[in-house]
Short mmCIF file of C-alpha atoms in Angstrom, two decimals:
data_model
loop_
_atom_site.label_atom_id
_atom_site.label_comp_id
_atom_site.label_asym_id
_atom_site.label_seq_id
_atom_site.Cartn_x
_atom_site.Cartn_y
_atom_site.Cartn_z
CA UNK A 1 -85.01 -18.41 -29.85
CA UNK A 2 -88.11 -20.91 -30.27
CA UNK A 3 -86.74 -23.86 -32.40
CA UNK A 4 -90.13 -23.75 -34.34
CA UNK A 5 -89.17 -19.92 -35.56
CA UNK A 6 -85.72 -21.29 -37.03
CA UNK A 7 -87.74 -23.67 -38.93
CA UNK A 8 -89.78 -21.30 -40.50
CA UNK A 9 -87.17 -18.46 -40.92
CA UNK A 10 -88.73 -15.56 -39.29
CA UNK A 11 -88.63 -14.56 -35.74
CA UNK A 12 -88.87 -10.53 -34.41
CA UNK A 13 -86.48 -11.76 -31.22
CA UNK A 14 -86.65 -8.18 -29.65
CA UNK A 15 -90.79 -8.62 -29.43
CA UNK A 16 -90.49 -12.29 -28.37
CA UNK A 17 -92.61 -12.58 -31.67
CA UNK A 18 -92.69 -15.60 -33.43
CA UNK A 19 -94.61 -15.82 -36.68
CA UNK A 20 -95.87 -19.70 -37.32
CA UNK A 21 -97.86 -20.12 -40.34
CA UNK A 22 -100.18 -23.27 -39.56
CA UNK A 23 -100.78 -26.33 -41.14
CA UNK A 24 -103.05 -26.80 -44.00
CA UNK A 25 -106.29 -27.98 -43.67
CA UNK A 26 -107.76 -30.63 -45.62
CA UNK A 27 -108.59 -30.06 -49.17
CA UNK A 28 -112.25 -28.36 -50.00
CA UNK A 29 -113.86 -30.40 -52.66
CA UNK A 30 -113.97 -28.13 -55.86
CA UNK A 31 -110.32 -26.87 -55.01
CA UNK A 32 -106.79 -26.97 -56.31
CA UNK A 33 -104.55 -28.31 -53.16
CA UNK A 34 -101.49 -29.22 -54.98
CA UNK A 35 -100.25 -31.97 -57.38
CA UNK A 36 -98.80 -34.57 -54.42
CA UNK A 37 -98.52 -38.45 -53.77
CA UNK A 38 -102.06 -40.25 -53.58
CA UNK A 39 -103.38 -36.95 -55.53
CA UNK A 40 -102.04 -36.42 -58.91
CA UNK A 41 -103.77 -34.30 -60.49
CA UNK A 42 -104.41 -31.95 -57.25
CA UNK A 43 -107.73 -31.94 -57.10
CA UNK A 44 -110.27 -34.36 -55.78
CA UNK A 45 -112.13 -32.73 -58.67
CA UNK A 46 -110.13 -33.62 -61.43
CA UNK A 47 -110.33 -37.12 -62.76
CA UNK A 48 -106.93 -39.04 -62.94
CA UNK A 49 -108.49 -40.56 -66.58
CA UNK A 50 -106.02 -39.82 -69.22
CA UNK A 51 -103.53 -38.42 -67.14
CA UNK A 52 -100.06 -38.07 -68.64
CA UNK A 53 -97.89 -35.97 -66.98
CA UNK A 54 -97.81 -34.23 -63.40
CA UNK A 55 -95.11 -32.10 -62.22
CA UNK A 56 -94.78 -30.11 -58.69
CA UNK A 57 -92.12 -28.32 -59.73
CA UNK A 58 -90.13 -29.35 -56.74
CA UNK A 59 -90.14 -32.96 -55.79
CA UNK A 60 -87.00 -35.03 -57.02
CA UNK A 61 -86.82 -38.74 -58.03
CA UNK A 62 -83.63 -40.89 -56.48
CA UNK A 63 -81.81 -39.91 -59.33
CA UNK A 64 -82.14 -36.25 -59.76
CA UNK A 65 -84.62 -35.76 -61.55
CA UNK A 66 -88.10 -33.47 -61.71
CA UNK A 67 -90.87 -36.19 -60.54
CA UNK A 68 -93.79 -36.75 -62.51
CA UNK A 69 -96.59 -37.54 -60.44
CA UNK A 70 -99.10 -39.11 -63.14
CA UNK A 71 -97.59 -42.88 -62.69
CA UNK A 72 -96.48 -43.01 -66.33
CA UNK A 73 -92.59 -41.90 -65.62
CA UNK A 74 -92.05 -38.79 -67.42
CA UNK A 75 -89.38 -37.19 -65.18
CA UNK A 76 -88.34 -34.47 -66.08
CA UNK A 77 -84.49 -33.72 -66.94
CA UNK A 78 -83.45 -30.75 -65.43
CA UNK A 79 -80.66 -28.23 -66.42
CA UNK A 80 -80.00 -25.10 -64.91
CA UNK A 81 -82.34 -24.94 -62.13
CA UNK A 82 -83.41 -21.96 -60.29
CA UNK A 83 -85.95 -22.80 -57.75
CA UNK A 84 -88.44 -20.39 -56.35
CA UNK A 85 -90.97 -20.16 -53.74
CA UNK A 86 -94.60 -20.38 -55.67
CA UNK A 87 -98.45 -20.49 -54.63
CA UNK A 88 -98.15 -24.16 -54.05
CA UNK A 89 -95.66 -25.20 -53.10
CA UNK A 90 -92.14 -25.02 -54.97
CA UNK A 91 -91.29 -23.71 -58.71
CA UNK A 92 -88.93 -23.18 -60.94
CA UNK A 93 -88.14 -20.04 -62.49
CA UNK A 94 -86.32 -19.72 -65.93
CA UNK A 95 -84.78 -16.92 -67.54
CA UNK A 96 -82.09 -18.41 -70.07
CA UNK A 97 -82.16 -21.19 -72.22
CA UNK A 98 -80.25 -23.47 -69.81
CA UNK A 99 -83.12 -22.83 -67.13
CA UNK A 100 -85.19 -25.29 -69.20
CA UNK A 101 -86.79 -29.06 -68.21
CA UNK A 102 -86.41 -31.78 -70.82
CA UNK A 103 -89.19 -35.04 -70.66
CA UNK A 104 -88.23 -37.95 -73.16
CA UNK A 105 -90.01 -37.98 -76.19
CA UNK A 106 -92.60 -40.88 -75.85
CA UNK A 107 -95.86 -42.39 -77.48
CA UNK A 108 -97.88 -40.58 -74.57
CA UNK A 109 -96.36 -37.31 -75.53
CA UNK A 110 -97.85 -37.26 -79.56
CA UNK A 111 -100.99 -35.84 -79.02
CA UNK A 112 -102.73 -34.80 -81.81
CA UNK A 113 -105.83 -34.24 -79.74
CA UNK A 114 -107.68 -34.51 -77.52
CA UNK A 115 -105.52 -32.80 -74.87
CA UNK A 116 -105.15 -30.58 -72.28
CA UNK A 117 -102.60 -28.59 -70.80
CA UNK A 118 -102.70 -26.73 -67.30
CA UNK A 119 -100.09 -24.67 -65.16
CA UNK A 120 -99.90 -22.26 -61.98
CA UNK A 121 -97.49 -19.85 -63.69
CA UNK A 122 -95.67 -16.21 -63.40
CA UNK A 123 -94.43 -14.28 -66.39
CA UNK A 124 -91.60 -11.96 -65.65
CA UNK A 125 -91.54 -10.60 -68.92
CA UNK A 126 -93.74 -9.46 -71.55
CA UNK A 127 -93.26 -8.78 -75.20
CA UNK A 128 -91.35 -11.61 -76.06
CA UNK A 129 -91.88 -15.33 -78.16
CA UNK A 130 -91.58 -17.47 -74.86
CA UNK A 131 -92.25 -21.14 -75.10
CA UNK A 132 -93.86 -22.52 -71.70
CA UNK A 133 -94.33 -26.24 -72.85
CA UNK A 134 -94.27 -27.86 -76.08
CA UNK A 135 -92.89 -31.20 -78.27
CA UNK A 136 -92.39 -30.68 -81.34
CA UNK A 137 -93.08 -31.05 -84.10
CA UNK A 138 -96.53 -31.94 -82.33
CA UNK A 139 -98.22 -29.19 -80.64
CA UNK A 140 -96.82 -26.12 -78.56
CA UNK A 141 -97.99 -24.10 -75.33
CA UNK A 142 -96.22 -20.66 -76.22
CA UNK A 143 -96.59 -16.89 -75.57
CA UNK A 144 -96.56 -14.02 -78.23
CA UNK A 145 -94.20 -11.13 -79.05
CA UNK A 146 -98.02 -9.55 -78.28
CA UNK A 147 -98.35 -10.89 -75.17
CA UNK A 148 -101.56 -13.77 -75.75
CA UNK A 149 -101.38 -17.26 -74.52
CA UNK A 150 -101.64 -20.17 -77.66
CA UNK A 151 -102.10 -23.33 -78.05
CA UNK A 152 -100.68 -24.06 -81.76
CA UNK A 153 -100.11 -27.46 -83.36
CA UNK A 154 -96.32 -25.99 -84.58
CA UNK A 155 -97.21 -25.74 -88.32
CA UNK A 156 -99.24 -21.91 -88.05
CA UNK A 157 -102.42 -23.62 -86.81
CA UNK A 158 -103.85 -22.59 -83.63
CA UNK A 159 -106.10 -20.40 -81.59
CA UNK A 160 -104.77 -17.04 -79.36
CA UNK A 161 -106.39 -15.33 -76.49
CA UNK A 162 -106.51 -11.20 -77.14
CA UNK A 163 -103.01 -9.23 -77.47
CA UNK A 164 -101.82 -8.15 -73.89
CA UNK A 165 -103.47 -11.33 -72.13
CA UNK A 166 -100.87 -12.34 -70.36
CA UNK A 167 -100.02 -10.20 -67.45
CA UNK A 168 -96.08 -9.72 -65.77
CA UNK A 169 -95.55 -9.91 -61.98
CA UNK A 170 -98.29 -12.49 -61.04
CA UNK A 171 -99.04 -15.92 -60.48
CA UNK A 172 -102.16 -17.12 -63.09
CA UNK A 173 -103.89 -20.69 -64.18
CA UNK A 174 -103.86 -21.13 -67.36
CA UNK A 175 -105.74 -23.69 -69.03
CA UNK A 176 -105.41 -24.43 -72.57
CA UNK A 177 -107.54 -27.20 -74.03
CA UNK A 178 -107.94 -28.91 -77.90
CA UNK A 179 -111.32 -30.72 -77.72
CA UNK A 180 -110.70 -32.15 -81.12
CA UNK A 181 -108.34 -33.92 -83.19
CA UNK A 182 -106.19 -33.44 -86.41
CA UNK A 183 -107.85 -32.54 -89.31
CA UNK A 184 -110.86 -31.00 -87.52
CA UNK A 185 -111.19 -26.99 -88.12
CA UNK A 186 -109.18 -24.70 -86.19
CA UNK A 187 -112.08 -22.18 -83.92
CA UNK A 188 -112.33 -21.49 -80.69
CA UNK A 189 -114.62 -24.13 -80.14
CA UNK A 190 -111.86 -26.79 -80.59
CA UNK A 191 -109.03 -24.38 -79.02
CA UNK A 192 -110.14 -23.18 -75.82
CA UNK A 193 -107.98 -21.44 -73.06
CA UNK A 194 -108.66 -20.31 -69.50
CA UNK A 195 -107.21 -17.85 -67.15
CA UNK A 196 -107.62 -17.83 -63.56
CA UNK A 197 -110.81 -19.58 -64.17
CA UNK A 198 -112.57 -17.61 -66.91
CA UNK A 199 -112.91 -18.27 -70.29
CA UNK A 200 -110.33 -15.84 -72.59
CA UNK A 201 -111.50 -13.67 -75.18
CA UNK A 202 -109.39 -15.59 -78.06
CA UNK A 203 -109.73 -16.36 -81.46
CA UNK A 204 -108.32 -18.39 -84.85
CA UNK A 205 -104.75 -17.43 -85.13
CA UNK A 206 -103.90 -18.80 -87.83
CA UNK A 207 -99.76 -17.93 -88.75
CA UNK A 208 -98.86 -19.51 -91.80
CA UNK A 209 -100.15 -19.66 -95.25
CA UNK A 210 -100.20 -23.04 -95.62
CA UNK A 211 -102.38 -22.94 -91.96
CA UNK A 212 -104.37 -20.17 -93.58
CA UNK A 213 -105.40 -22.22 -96.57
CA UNK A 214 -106.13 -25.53 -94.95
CA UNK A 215 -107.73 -23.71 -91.67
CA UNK A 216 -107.70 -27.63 -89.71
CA UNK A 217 -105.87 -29.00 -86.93
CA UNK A 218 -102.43 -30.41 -88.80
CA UNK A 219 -99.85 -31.06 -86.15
CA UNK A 220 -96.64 -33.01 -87.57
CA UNK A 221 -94.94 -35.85 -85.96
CA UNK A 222 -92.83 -36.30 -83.12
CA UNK A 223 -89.03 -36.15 -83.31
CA UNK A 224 -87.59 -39.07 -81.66
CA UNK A 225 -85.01 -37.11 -79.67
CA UNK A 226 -84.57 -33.74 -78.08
CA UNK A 227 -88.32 -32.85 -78.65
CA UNK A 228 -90.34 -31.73 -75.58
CA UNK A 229 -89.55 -28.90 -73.07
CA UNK A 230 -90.58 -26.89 -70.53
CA UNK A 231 -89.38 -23.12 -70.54
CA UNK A 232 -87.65 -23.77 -73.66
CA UNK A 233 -88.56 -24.24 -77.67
CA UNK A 234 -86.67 -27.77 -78.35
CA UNK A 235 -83.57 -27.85 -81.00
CA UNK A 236 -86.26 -29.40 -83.16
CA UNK A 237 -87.92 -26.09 -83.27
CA UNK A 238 -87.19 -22.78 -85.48
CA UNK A 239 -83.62 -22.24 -85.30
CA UNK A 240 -84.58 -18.33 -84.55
CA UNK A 241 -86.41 -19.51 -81.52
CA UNK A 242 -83.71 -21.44 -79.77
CA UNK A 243 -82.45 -18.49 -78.11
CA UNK A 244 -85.73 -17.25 -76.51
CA UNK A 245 -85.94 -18.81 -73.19
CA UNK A 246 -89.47 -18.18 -71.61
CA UNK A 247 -89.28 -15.69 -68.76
CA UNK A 248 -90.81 -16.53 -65.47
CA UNK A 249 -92.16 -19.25 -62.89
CA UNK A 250 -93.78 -22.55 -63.26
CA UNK A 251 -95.31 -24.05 -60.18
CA UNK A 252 -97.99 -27.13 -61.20
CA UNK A 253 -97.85 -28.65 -64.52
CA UNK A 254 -100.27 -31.31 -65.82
CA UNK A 255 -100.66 -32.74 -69.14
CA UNK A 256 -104.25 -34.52 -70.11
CA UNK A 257 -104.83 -37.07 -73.33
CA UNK A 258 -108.71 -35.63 -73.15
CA UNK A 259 -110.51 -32.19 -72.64
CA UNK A 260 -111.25 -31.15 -69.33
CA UNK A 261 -114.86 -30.47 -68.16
CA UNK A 262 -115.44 -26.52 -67.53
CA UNK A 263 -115.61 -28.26 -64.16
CA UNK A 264 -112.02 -29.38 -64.08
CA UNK A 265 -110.82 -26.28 -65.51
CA UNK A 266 -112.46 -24.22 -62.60
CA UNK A 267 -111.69 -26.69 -60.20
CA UNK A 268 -107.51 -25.50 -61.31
CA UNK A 269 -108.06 -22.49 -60.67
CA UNK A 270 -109.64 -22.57 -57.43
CA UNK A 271 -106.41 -22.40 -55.01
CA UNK A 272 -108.99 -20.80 -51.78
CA UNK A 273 -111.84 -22.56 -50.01
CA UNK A 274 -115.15 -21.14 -48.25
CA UNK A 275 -112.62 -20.89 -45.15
CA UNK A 276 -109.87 -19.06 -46.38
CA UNK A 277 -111.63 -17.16 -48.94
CA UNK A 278 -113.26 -15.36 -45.62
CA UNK A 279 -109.64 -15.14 -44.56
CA UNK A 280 -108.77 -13.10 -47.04
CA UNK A 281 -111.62 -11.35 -47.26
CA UNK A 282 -110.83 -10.18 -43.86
CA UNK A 283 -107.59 -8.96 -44.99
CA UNK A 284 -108.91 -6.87 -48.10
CA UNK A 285 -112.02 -5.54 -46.05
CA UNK A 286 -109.30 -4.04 -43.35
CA UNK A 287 -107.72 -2.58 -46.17
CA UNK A 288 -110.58 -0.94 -47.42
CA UNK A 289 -111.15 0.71 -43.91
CA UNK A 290 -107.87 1.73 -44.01
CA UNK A 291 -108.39 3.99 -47.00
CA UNK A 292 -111.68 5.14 -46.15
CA UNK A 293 -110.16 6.18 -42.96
CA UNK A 294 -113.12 4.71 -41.18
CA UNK A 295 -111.99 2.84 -37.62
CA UNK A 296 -115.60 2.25 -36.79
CA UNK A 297 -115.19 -0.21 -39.82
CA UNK A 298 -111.85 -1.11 -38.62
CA UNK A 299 -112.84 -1.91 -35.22
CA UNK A 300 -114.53 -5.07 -36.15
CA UNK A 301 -112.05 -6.45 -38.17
CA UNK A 302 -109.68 -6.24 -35.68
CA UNK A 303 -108.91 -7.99 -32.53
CA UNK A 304 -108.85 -6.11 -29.08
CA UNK A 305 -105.12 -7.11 -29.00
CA UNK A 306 -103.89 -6.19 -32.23
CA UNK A 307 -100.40 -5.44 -32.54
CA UNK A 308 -98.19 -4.33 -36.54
CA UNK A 309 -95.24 -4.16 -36.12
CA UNK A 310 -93.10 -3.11 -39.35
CA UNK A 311 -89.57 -4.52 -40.11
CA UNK A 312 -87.50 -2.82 -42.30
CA UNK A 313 -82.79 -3.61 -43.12
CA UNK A 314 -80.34 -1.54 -41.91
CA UNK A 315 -77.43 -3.05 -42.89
CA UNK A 316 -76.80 -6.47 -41.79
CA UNK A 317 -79.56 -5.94 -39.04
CA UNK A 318 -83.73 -5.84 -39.05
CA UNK A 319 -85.51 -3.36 -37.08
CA UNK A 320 -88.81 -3.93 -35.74
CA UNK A 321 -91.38 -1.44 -34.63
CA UNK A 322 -94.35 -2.13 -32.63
CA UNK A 323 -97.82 -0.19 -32.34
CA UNK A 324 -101.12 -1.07 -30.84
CA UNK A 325 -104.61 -0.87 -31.87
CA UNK A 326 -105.28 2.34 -30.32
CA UNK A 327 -102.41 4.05 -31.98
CA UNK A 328 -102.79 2.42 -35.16
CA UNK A 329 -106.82 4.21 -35.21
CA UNK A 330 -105.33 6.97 -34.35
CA UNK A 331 -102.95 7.09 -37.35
CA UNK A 332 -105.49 6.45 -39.68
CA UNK A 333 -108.53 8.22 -38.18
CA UNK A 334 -105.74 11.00 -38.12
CA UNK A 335 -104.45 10.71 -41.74
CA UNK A 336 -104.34 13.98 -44.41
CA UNK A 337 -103.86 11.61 -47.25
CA UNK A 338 -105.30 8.47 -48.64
CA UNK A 339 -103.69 5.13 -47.68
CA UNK A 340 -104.68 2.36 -50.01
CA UNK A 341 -102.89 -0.72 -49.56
CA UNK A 342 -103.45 -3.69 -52.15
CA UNK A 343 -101.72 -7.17 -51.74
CA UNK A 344 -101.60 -9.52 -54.76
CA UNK A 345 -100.81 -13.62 -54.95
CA UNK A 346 -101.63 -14.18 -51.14
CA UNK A 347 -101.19 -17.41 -49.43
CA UNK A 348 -103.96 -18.37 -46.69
CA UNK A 349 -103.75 -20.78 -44.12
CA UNK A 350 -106.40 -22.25 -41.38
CA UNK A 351 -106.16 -24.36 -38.80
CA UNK A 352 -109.43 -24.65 -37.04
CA UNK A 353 -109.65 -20.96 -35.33
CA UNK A 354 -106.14 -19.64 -36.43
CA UNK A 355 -105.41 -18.33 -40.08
CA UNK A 356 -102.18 -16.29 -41.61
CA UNK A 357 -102.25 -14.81 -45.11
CA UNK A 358 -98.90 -13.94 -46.49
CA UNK A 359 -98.67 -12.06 -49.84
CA UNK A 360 -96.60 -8.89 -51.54
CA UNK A 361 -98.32 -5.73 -50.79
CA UNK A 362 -97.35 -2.17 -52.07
CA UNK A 363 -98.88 1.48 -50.25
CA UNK A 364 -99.87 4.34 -51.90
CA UNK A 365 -100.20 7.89 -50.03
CA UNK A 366 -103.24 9.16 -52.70
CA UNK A 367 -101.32 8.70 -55.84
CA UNK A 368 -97.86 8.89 -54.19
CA UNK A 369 -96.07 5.76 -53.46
CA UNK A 370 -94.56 5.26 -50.44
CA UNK A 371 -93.33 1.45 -50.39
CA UNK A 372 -93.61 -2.28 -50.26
CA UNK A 373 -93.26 -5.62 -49.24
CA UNK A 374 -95.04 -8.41 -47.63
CA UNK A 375 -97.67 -8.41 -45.19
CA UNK A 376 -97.82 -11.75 -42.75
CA UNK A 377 -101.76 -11.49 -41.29
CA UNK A 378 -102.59 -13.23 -38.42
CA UNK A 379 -106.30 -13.84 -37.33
CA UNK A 380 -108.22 -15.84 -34.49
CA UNK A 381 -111.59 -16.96 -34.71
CA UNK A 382 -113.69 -15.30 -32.62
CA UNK A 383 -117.83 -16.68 -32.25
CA UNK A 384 -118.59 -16.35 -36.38
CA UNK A 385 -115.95 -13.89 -37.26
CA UNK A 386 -112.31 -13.56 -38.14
CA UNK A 387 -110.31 -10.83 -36.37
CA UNK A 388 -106.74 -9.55 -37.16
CA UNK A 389 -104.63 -10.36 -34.61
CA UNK A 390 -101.46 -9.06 -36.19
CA UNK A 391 -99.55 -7.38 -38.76
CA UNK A 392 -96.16 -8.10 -39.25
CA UNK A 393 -94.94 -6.31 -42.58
CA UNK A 394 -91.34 -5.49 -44.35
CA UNK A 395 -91.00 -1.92 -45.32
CA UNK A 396 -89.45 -1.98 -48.68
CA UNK A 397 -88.91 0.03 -51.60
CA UNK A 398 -87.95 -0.88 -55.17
CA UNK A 399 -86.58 -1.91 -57.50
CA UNK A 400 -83.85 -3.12 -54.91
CA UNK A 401 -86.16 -5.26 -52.68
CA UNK A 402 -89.27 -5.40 -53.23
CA UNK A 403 -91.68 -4.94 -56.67
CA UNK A 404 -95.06 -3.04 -56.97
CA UNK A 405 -98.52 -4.36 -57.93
CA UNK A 406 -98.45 -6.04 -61.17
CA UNK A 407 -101.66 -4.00 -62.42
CA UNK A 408 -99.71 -0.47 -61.64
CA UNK A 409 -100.46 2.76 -59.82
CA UNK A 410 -104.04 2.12 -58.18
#
């Protein structure tokens, strides 16, 4: 077996197929490439000004710790940690209220505004009071019972994005930024919040009376111990909320003393260049053939040498089976039904005129499903074009293995 394929932990030995994602290229200006060494705050487009924390989610300091990337030493303090494969990189996931990450309460950490706050995350669970990051008693990056995002300055004051927001099962930016200060009025022209890049519907959500009266920014002050958390509402907090771990995945965390430009914000959100976006436009245009049953519109798409070849676990084992392009038109040129095949939180990669995308993808015969798993493109380019090389897919079915598209039934 090729050395290379043990590094990346997937071979098909019995095609002599060895599935190499490439290297990344460099970073398109205008894009999020990751919070990393010599780039903290992941983007060539984000100004380092008033930086105050930056966390990977995976990279450790000498001494254990979560490393925070901004130069100011805010390492996180990790307890339970579950680590998880995210868009970037590395995450965390937490599910109890030992899964949490603790940062020692500090001068740079009472902000009483400006500030902003922005993370790649995944929420697992909806319907419940989940704190993603907050220091208390100063301001707080939370989830409601309802399911909106909020920013809230801990005493009722804040601003909310629409009930049923937040969405379960995928990976989102979410910016949240207060371009203001205490004692200015709480609207959503001081409070605004982002998601995957667009502005959320969101309003004054204002949760106490004493925040309903005075209607302005009133954050408190910061404890001086066992404050500020990740995945978890501090000790400091309401006692009822100490035993509500937030539910999910954290992959890029960054904490701002100032307001990001709409520029900035965008720039977060923007994990695809010109290059891979075509990538995976490839991917979702053969899809669409697919379910139109159209191989003249398939034909294109697809190299003169395609092979898919579908895995799928009997017992211990993994058994691959291969098809070529001819059969696979005739499959689909042949089908009685509907395929339509959607794939959610892919991952692209180019190097010059190679490019994978590997993401979750579930299949639906008409309205009937049939399974899921994850599909692991491979395309060469050819003159102007991108052409699908290969297929390589699991065949899965839930809730055992794999899960279905976080939006539902198509």
């Amino acid at each position: 077996m090729d050395a290379r394929c043990v590094r990346w932990r997937w071979c098909a030995p019995l095609l002599a197929l060895c599935v190499l994602p490439p290297p990344l290229t460099g970073q398109e200006p205008g894009t999020f490439a990751g919070i990393r060494e010599g780039l903290p705050t992941g983007s060539a487009a984000i100004a380092s000004t008033g930086l105050v924390l930056a966390w990977d989610m995976e990279t450790r300091t000498a001494d254990g710790r979560l490393r925070d990337f901004s130069g100011r030493g805010h390492h996180g303090e990790l307890g339970v940690t579950t680590p998880v494969a995210g868009l970037l990189g590395g995450a965390l996931a937490f599910a109890r209220v030992a899964e949490r990450v603790h940062v020692a309460e500090h001068a740079d950490l009472d902000l009483e505004g400006p500030l902003t706050i922005a993370a790649w995350m995944r929420v697992d669970s909806l319907g419940l009071h989940q704190h993603v990051l907050a220091c208390d008693d100063v301001w707080a990056f939370w989830i409601t019972p309802d399911d909106r995002y909020r920013l809230g300055d801990t005493r009722g004051g804040g601003v909310s994005t629409a009930p049923g927001t937040v969405r379960r099962g995928r990976w989102s930016s979410v910016v949240v930024v207060l371009d203001g200060t205490a004692g200015d009025a709480i609207d959503t022209d001081l409070v605004r919040i982002w998601v995957d890049g667009r502005p959320a519907p969101a309003d004054t959500h204002l949760r106490s009376a004493a925040a309903a009266e005075g209607g302005r920014w009133n954050p408190g002050d910061l404890h001086r111990t066992d404050a500020c958390y990740a995945g978890f509402e501090s000790h400091q907090g309401n006692e009822a909320h100490q035993s509500m771990p937030f539910v999910g995945a954290l992959d890029e965390v960054l904490v701002f003393e100032r307001a990001w430009t709409e520029q900035e914000i965008v720039a977060f959100s923007a994990r695809f260049g010109a290059e891979e976006r075509a990538v995976l436009d490839v991917a979702e245009r053969f899809f669409a053939a697919m379910a139109a049953r159209d191989t003249t519109r398939l034909a294109p798409l697809s190299h003169p040498a395609l092979t898919l070849v579908a895995t799928s676990a009997v017992g211990d084992s993994t058994v691959a089976r291969a098809s070529d392009r001819a059969t696979f038109f005739r499959q689909i040129a042949g089908a009685d039904r509907v395929p339509i095949e959607r794939l959610w939180d892919a991952r692209v990669q180019v190097r010059e005129g190679i490019a994978t995308v590997w993401a979750p993808y579930d299949l639906y015969w008409d309205s009937t499903f049939s399974h899921c798993g994850i599909d692991a493109f491979q395309m060469v380019r050819t003159g102007r074009r991108w052409q699908v090389t290969s297929i390589v897919y699991t065949v899965e079915r839930p809730p055992a293995r794999c899960e279905t598209h976080p939006d539902g039934p198509p």
